[in-house]
Every structure is written in structure tokens, then in C-alpha cells.
Short mmCIF file of C-alpha atoms and ligand atoms in Angstrom, two decimals:
data_model
loop_
_atom_site.label_atom_id
_atom_site.label_comp_id
_atom_site.label_asym_id
_atom_site.label_seq_id
_atom_site.Cartn_x
_atom_site.Cartn_y
_atom_site.Cartn_z
CA MET C 1 36.19 23.53 32.43
CA ASP C 2 33.32 24.18 30.09
CA ASP C 3 32.24 27.75 30.81
CA THR C 4 29.33 27.84 28.41
CA ALA C 5 25.80 26.79 29.30
CA ALA C 6 23.84 25.38 26.38
CA THR C 7 20.33 26.84 26.30
CA THR C 8 17.90 24.27 24.99
CA ALA C 9 14.61 25.69 26.25
CA ASP C 10 12.88 24.33 23.21
CA PRO C 11 15.25 22.52 20.89
CA ARG C 12 12.47 21.46 18.48
CA PRO C 13 11.85 23.28 15.20
CA ALA C 14 8.47 25.05 15.30
CA ASP C 15 6.75 22.53 13.04
CA THR C 16 7.93 19.42 14.93
CA PRO C 17 5.20 17.88 17.09
CA ALA C 18 5.89 17.77 20.84
CA ARG C 19 7.38 14.47 21.97
CA ASP C 20 4.83 11.95 23.25
CA LEU C 21 5.66 11.46 26.93
CA SER C 22 2.55 9.48 27.83
CA ALA C 23 4.46 6.20 28.25
CA VAL C 24 7.11 7.64 30.62
CA ARG C 25 6.87 6.26 34.17
CA ILE C 26 8.02 8.48 37.01
CA ALA C 27 8.35 8.10 40.78
CA LEU C 28 8.53 11.34 42.77
CA ILE C 29 9.82 10.93 46.30
CA GLY C 30 9.15 14.18 48.14
CA ALA C 31 6.38 16.30 46.58
CA GLY C 32 6.84 19.45 48.66
CA ASN C 33 7.47 23.10 47.79
CA MET C 34 9.76 22.20 44.90
CA GLY C 35 8.66 18.62 44.16
CA GLY C 36 5.06 19.83 43.71
CA PRO C 37 5.79 22.33 40.88
CA VAL C 38 8.09 19.74 39.30
CA ALA C 39 5.20 17.23 39.35
CA ARG C 40 2.86 19.77 37.72
CA THR C 41 5.44 20.46 35.01
CA LEU C 42 5.73 16.72 34.31
CA LEU C 43 1.96 16.32 34.06
CA ASP C 44 1.69 19.38 31.80
CA ALA C 45 4.36 17.82 29.57
CA GLY C 46 2.05 14.86 28.97
CA VAL C 47 3.02 12.33 31.66
CA ARG C 48 -0.10 10.36 32.54
CA PRO C 49 -1.39 10.77 36.12
CA GLU C 50 -1.25 7.01 36.68
CA HIS C 51 2.39 7.05 35.59
CA LEU C 52 3.39 9.67 38.17
CA GLN C 53 3.67 7.92 41.53
CA ILE C 54 4.04 10.11 44.59
CA VAL C 55 5.66 9.14 47.89
CA ASN C 56 5.87 11.51 50.85
CA SER C 57 6.81 10.87 54.47
CA SER C 58 3.52 9.09 55.30
CA PRO C 59 0.74 7.39 53.30
CA GLU C 60 -1.63 10.17 54.36
CA SER C 61 0.72 12.87 53.08
CA SER C 62 1.34 10.95 49.84
CA ARG C 63 -2.42 10.69 49.23
CA ARG C 64 -2.95 14.39 49.99
CA ALA C 65 -0.15 15.50 47.65
CA ALA C 66 -1.23 13.12 44.86
CA GLU C 67 -4.81 14.33 45.08
CA GLU C 68 -3.75 17.98 45.01
CA LEU C 69 -1.44 17.43 42.04
CA GLY C 70 -3.70 15.08 40.09
CA ALA C 71 -1.17 12.23 40.27
CA THR C 72 -1.17 8.80 41.95
CA ALA C 73 -0.18 8.01 45.53
CA ALA C 74 2.05 4.96 45.92
CA ASP C 75 1.67 2.70 48.95
CA SER C 76 5.42 2.35 49.34
CA ARG C 77 8.64 3.64 47.92
CA ALA C 78 9.39 0.20 46.43
CA GLU C 79 6.03 0.22 44.65
CA ALA C 80 6.64 3.74 43.31
CA VAL C 81 10.02 3.03 41.78
CA GLN C 82 9.06 -0.35 40.31
CA GLY C 83 9.18 -0.02 36.52
CA ALA C 84 10.07 3.71 36.71
CA ASP C 85 12.05 5.32 33.90
CA LEU C 86 12.77 8.32 36.10
CA VAL C 87 12.99 8.63 39.90
CA VAL C 88 12.87 12.22 41.17
CA LEU C 89 14.27 12.89 44.64
CA GLY C 90 12.54 15.94 46.14
CA VAL C 91 13.42 15.51 49.82
CA LYS C 92 15.53 17.96 51.85
CA PRO C 93 19.29 17.92 51.22
CA TYR C 94 20.06 16.45 54.67
CA GLN C 95 17.86 13.40 53.81
CA ILE C 96 19.03 12.77 50.29
CA LEU C 97 21.99 10.44 50.83
CA ASP C 98 20.09 8.21 53.29
CA LEU C 99 17.25 8.03 50.77
CA ALA C 100 19.67 7.23 47.92
CA SER C 101 21.24 4.49 49.99
CA GLU C 102 17.83 2.97 50.80
CA LEU C 103 16.80 3.16 47.13
CA ARG C 104 19.83 1.27 45.90
CA ALA C 105 18.19 -2.16 46.20
CA ASP C 106 14.85 -1.14 44.67
CA LEU C 107 16.02 0.94 41.69
CA PRO C 108 15.12 -0.72 38.37
CA SER C 109 18.07 -1.19 36.04
CA GLY C 110 18.23 1.59 33.48
CA ALA C 111 16.26 4.06 35.63
CA LEU C 112 17.45 7.66 35.65
CA VAL C 113 17.65 9.38 39.05
CA LEU C 114 17.03 13.14 39.19
CA SER C 115 18.05 14.90 42.40
CA LEU C 116 16.61 18.32 43.23
CA ALA C 117 18.80 18.70 46.31
CA ALA C 118 21.01 21.76 46.56
CA GLY C 119 24.57 21.08 47.64
CA THR C 120 24.76 17.29 47.23
CA THR C 121 27.27 16.57 44.49
CA LEU C 122 26.97 14.06 41.66
CA ALA C 123 30.01 12.23 43.02
CA ARG C 124 28.34 11.66 46.38
CA LEU C 125 25.05 10.64 44.77
CA GLU C 126 26.78 8.23 42.37
CA GLU C 127 28.87 6.74 45.16
CA THR C 128 25.74 6.18 47.28
CA LEU C 129 23.48 4.88 44.51
CA GLY C 130 26.13 2.53 43.14
CA GLU C 131 28.34 2.28 40.10
CA GLY C 132 26.66 2.70 36.72
CA VAL C 133 23.51 4.40 38.02
CA ALA C 134 22.52 7.36 35.83
CA VAL C 135 22.13 10.48 37.97
CA VAL C 136 21.31 14.08 37.01
CA ARG C 137 21.15 17.00 39.43
CA ALA C 138 18.55 19.67 38.70
CA MET C 139 18.55 23.18 40.09
CA PRO C 140 15.09 24.66 39.51
CA ASN C 141 13.63 27.94 40.70
CA THR C 142 10.05 28.49 41.85
CA PRO C 143 8.74 30.39 38.75
CA ILE C 144 8.68 26.98 37.01
CA SER C 145 5.24 26.79 38.67
CA VAL C 146 4.01 29.36 36.11
CA GLY C 147 6.08 28.08 33.20
CA GLU C 148 8.52 31.02 33.52
CA GLY C 149 11.26 29.41 35.56
CA ALA C 150 14.80 28.25 34.94
CA ILE C 151 16.24 24.78 35.46
CA GLY C 152 19.93 23.94 35.35
CA LEU C 153 20.70 20.27 34.64
CA MET C 154 24.00 18.68 35.72
CA ARG C 155 24.79 15.41 34.02
CA GLY C 156 26.30 12.42 35.86
CA SER C 157 28.90 10.14 34.33
CA ALA C 158 26.53 7.25 33.45
CA VAL C 159 23.80 9.36 31.82
CA GLU C 160 23.03 8.55 28.19
CA ASP C 161 22.21 11.25 25.62
CA ALA C 162 18.64 9.92 25.28
CA GLN C 163 18.10 10.27 29.05
CA LEU C 164 19.25 13.90 29.05
CA GLU C 165 17.03 14.58 26.02
CA LEU C 166 14.10 13.04 27.91
CA LEU C 167 14.66 15.50 30.78
CA HIS C 168 14.79 18.42 28.35
CA SER C 169 11.47 17.29 26.86
CA LEU C 170 9.87 16.79 30.28
CA PHE C 171 10.93 20.25 31.49
CA ALA C 172 10.59 22.25 28.26
CA GLY C 173 7.35 23.82 29.52
CA ALA C 174 8.92 25.00 32.79
CA GLY C 175 10.70 27.97 31.18
CA VAL C 176 14.37 27.82 30.28
CA VAL C 177 16.25 24.50 30.61
CA VAL C 178 20.04 24.69 30.44
CA ASP C 179 22.87 22.20 30.81
CA ILE C 180 25.38 23.43 33.36
CA THR C 181 28.44 22.02 35.13
CA GLU C 182 28.59 21.54 38.89
CA GLU C 183 31.09 24.39 39.04
CA GLN C 184 28.52 26.68 37.39
CA VAL C 185 25.71 25.74 39.77
CA HIS C 186 26.87 28.28 42.37
CA ALA C 187 26.59 31.13 39.86
CA PHE C 188 23.31 29.61 38.66
CA ILE C 189 21.93 29.82 42.21
CA GLY C 190 22.90 33.51 42.37
CA ALA C 191 21.42 34.26 38.93
CA ALA C 192 18.32 32.02 38.99
CA GLY C 193 17.82 29.71 42.00
CA SER C 194 17.78 32.42 44.66
CA MET C 195 17.02 35.28 42.26
CA PRO C 196 13.19 35.14 42.55
CA ALA C 197 13.48 36.12 46.22
CA PHE C 198 15.73 39.09 45.37
CA VAL C 199 13.30 40.23 42.67
CA PHE C 200 10.32 39.79 45.03
CA THR C 201 12.11 42.03 47.53
CA LEU C 202 12.78 44.70 44.89
CA ILE C 203 9.16 44.51 43.70
CA GLU C 204 7.95 44.88 47.28
CA ALA C 205 10.18 47.94 47.79
CA MET C 206 9.04 49.54 44.52
CA THR C 207 5.39 48.91 45.32
CA ASP C 208 5.70 50.36 48.83
CA GLU C 209 7.33 53.50 47.43
CA ALA C 210 4.63 53.84 44.76
CA VAL C 211 2.06 53.76 47.58
CA ARG C 212 4.05 56.37 49.54
CA LEU C 213 4.06 58.54 46.42
CA GLY C 214 0.26 58.38 46.41
CA LEU C 215 -0.96 55.39 44.37
CA LYS C 216 -3.45 52.87 45.74
CA ARG C 217 -1.78 49.56 46.53
CA ASP C 218 -3.53 47.47 43.88
CA LEU C 219 -2.68 50.03 41.19
CA ALA C 220 0.89 50.28 42.50
CA SER C 221 1.25 46.46 42.35
CA THR C 222 -0.16 46.27 38.82
CA LEU C 223 2.12 49.04 37.53
CA VAL C 224 5.30 47.73 39.16
CA GLN C 225 4.76 44.08 38.17
CA GLN C 226 3.78 44.97 34.61
CA THR C 227 6.81 47.27 34.27
CA VAL C 228 9.27 44.66 35.60
CA ARG C 229 7.79 42.03 33.28
CA GLY C 230 7.71 44.47 30.34
CA ALA C 231 11.32 45.55 30.81
CA ALA C 232 12.51 41.91 30.89
CA THR C 233 10.36 40.98 27.86
CA MET C 234 11.67 44.00 25.92
CA LEU C 235 15.27 42.93 26.48
CA GLN C 236 14.46 39.30 25.61
CA GLU C 237 12.57 40.13 22.43
CA THR C 238 14.82 42.86 21.05
CA GLY C 239 18.18 41.54 22.23
CA VAL C 240 19.14 45.13 23.13
CA HIS C 241 21.82 45.50 25.82
CA PRO C 242 20.33 46.77 29.13
CA ALA C 243 22.73 49.75 29.19
CA VAL C 244 21.56 50.81 25.71
CA ALA C 245 17.90 50.43 26.69
CA LYS C 246 18.53 52.49 29.83
CA ASN C 247 20.40 55.24 27.98
CA SER C 248 17.65 55.48 25.38
CA VAL C 249 15.15 56.59 28.04
CA SER C 250 17.53 59.03 29.78
CA SER C 251 17.00 62.55 28.40
CA PRO C 252 19.53 65.22 29.48
CA GLY C 253 18.50 66.58 32.89
CA GLY C 254 15.27 64.57 32.77
CA THR C 255 13.36 62.59 35.37
CA THR C 256 14.92 59.21 34.59
CA VAL C 257 18.57 60.33 34.87
CA GLN C 258 17.77 61.96 38.20
CA GLY C 259 16.31 58.66 39.40
CA LEU C 260 19.22 56.65 37.99
CA ALA C 261 21.74 58.90 39.74
CA ALA C 262 19.91 58.33 43.04
CA LEU C 263 19.90 54.58 42.40
CA GLU C 264 23.68 54.56 41.95
CA ARG C 265 24.27 56.82 44.99
CA GLU C 266 22.27 54.41 47.13
CA GLY C 267 24.38 51.46 45.94
CA VAL C 268 21.55 49.37 44.49
CA ARG C 269 23.84 47.83 41.86
CA ALA C 270 26.41 46.84 44.51
CA GLY C 271 23.65 45.52 46.79
CA VAL C 272 22.25 43.25 44.09
CA ALA C 273 25.74 41.98 43.24
CA ALA C 274 26.42 41.31 46.94
CA ALA C 275 23.17 39.33 47.29
CA MET C 276 24.05 37.15 44.30
CA ALA C 277 27.62 36.63 45.50
CA ALA C 278 26.40 35.69 49.00
CA ALA C 279 23.99 33.09 47.57
CA ALA C 280 26.70 31.63 45.33
CA GLU C 281 29.18 31.49 48.21
CA SER C 282 26.63 29.82 50.45
CA SER C 283 25.99 27.21 47.73
CA ARG C 284 29.73 26.55 47.46
CA GLU C 285 29.97 26.05 51.25
CA LEU C 286 26.91 23.72 51.23
CA SER C 287 28.44 21.47 48.59
CA LYS C 288 31.60 21.03 50.71
CA GLY C 289 29.59 19.66 53.65
N1 NAP O 1 12.19 25.40 47.63
C1 NAP O 1 13.01 25.86 46.69
O1 NAP O 1 12.95 27.01 46.21
C2 NAP O 1 14.09 24.95 46.12
C3 NAP O 1 14.85 25.41 45.02
C4 NAP O 1 15.79 24.55 44.46
C5 NAP O 1 15.98 23.27 45.00
N2 NAP O 1 15.23 22.87 46.07
C6 NAP O 1 15.48 21.52 46.60
O2 NAP O 1 14.26 20.82 46.64
C7 NAP O 1 14.35 19.85 47.69
C8 NAP O 1 13.07 19.91 48.49
O3 NAP O 1 12.94 21.19 49.10
P1 NAP O 1 11.50 21.74 49.44
O4 NAP O 1 11.66 23.18 49.71
O5 NAP O 1 10.54 21.30 48.40
O6 NAP O 1 11.20 20.93 50.80
P2 NAP O 1 9.77 20.54 51.42
O7 NAP O 1 8.72 21.48 50.98
O8 NAP O 1 10.01 20.33 52.87
O9 NAP O 1 9.45 19.12 50.74
C9 NAP O 1 10.11 17.94 51.13
C10 NAP O 1 9.22 16.79 50.75
O10 NAP O 1 9.89 15.58 51.11
C11 NAP O 1 8.94 14.71 51.73
N3 NAP O 1 9.63 13.77 52.61
C12 NAP O 1 10.24 14.00 53.80
N4 NAP O 1 10.75 12.86 54.28
C13 NAP O 1 10.45 11.88 53.38
C14 NAP O 1 10.70 10.49 53.33
N5 NAP O 1 11.36 9.86 54.30
N6 NAP O 1 10.25 9.78 52.27
C15 NAP O 1 9.54 10.40 51.27
N7 NAP O 1 9.28 11.74 51.27
C16 NAP O 1 9.73 12.46 52.32
C17 NAP O 1 8.04 15.63 52.48
O11 NAP O 1 6.83 14.97 52.76
P3 NAP O 1 5.88 15.45 54.00
O12 NAP O 1 5.18 16.66 53.49
O13 NAP O 1 5.00 14.24 54.16
O14 NAP O 1 6.80 15.69 55.16
C18 NAP O 1 7.87 16.79 51.47
O15 NAP O 1 6.88 16.47 50.53
C19 NAP O 1 15.56 20.17 48.53
O16 NAP O 1 16.53 19.19 48.32
C20 NAP O 1 15.99 21.53 48.05
O17 NAP O 1 17.40 21.67 48.09
C21 NAP O 1 14.29 23.67 46.63
#
């Protein structure tokens, strides 16, 4: 098993112009909480609005989503996928195999299918879509909506290098795009897919305590969010190990070591690890279903 994930957030040298994606045709079936941010990312990457066809559960819903996103509503699923280079499946996991089976007849030859569904394996998608169909699974997280997310891509057996490169180009603006194996997706969910919710919870707790300590809520929010962002950016930009960064601000007997000791006594480290392990385990169970 390959246990390394290749990070190709932006594989281009700095002086290489961004790839022209204006000719790429995409059908998005299911523009909801995750399909919507994916659509925005595709448009930001240079996909033309008339080349991004949206299909939701009803014509009314398709029109509403397309208008909100600045894309085009398709009258039918068959119309949306006609001539598409990429078909993105953004429906709920329990719907995905029925949808894949219905799509089989309409899928243009050479089209790449991208599934956003958690838990539905490449083997099941490939079996349902038919032999030779190129399928990639994507595991995004919600911060892609602000260009600071993470997307793990899992490559199916019929996917050509150029098709995977196209996905990297389309999602380069979403944050970090990495190639992962299906075995790694469970850890990816713990470390990225479900992680925003864990961080939101920690930020909420820190903000509430800052208010209890006497700060106004808007000031508390600003300080906590800026500090969380700043700490992450510092590690990213300097490459310093978190333990080294932590030790460098811990003077003997000072305020920070007192706080750190309390953090360890309260089991915060173990709690975070347990949350990540529970999410990964749940993902593993889902993919058995
Ligand atoms: N939310 C996340 O954080 C997250 C993270 C990673 C992966 N995912 C994956 O993203 C996928 C979508 O989840 P979500 O949270 O975005 O769900 P959601 O908000 O409920 O969106 C589902 C979308 O599918 C559309 N839809 C339902 N039935 C359809 C049909 N028969 N034909 C065409 N479109 C149909 C819905 O349209 P209507 O609005 O008209 O019903 C809606 O736009 C799931 O597979 C999930 O595993 C989500």
C-alpha cells in the first residue's frame, strides 16, 4: 500500500500561466451544501458559466441553484451530461449508486465521473457505471468555499493521467489538493473532512471562555480566530515543529506553561485524538455498507 500522499496544491512553477479551463464542459448533479462550493471553485478556476450545467432534484431547484451560483440550469440530466468532459455527482451517498446506474446510458464516452459521496467505493462505482468508465472519488471539506480547504482525490482504474491533471487544475484554487488511496480516506476524514467541525467547536469554546474572562464577544471572536489562523500560518510558513513552537513560548513558571499543564490535565490532546479516530472509524464502517 502506498502510504504517502502526494501534495500537488499548485504543481505549476510560479511563472507558468494558469491552465485555460474555459473549454471544459461540466455537469454537476446535486448542487447542495458540498456541490455548491465545488461549483464555485470550478467557476473560479475559469470554467465558463454556460459550460457548468446544474441538475438538482427538480427543475425549480436546478434553476435556483444555477442562479445562485452563476451557472446554467439544465432541463434534464441527459441534457446536462451531453458533451460533458466531467460529470460531478453531488447527491447523498444513499442515492449515488442509483444515480450512477441511471447515468450509464447517457454518459458520453471519455467523460470523467467525479463522486463526492463519502463511503461509496471506487469498485462499487466502477461496477455500476460500467467497465472502462473513468471514475475519481473526491473527499473535500467545507473550507474549500473560501479557498482554504483540502481535497483528497482517489483515482479509479480507468483514469488517464491527463484526467487527473485536469482535476488538479480545476481544484487548485480550493486549497490543498492531494492524491490519496481509498485506505487513506478514513484518516483523511479524521484529519480534514470532519476536522472543520472539531476546530469550530474548539474556537467556540475558546471564545466563550474569553467572554467569561471579561472580553466583549466580538473582540473575543476576533482574537481567537486571528490567533488560530496565525498559529497555523506560522507553522506552515516556518516549517517549525509544533512542539518546538510551543516550547519556545513556555518560560519557566510562566503563564503559558501553567495553561499547557491545565490543558494536558483536562485531556484535550486525548479528546482531539478520540474525535479524529471516531470519524475515521465511522468512515470505515460506512464504506463497508
Ligand atoms: N457536507 C459536507 O461537509 C460533505 C463533505 C464531504 C463530502 N460530502 C458529500 O457530498 C455529497 C452531498 O452532500 P451534501 O451535504 O452536499 O448534501 P445536500 O446539501 O443534501 O445536497 C444534495 C444535492 O443533491 C440534489 N439531489 C437530490 N436528489 C437528486 C436527484 N434525484 N437528481 C439530482 N439532484 C438531486 C439535491 O437537490 P435538491 O436541493 O433539489 O433536493 C441537493 O442539491 C454527499 O455524497 C456527501 O457524502 C459532503
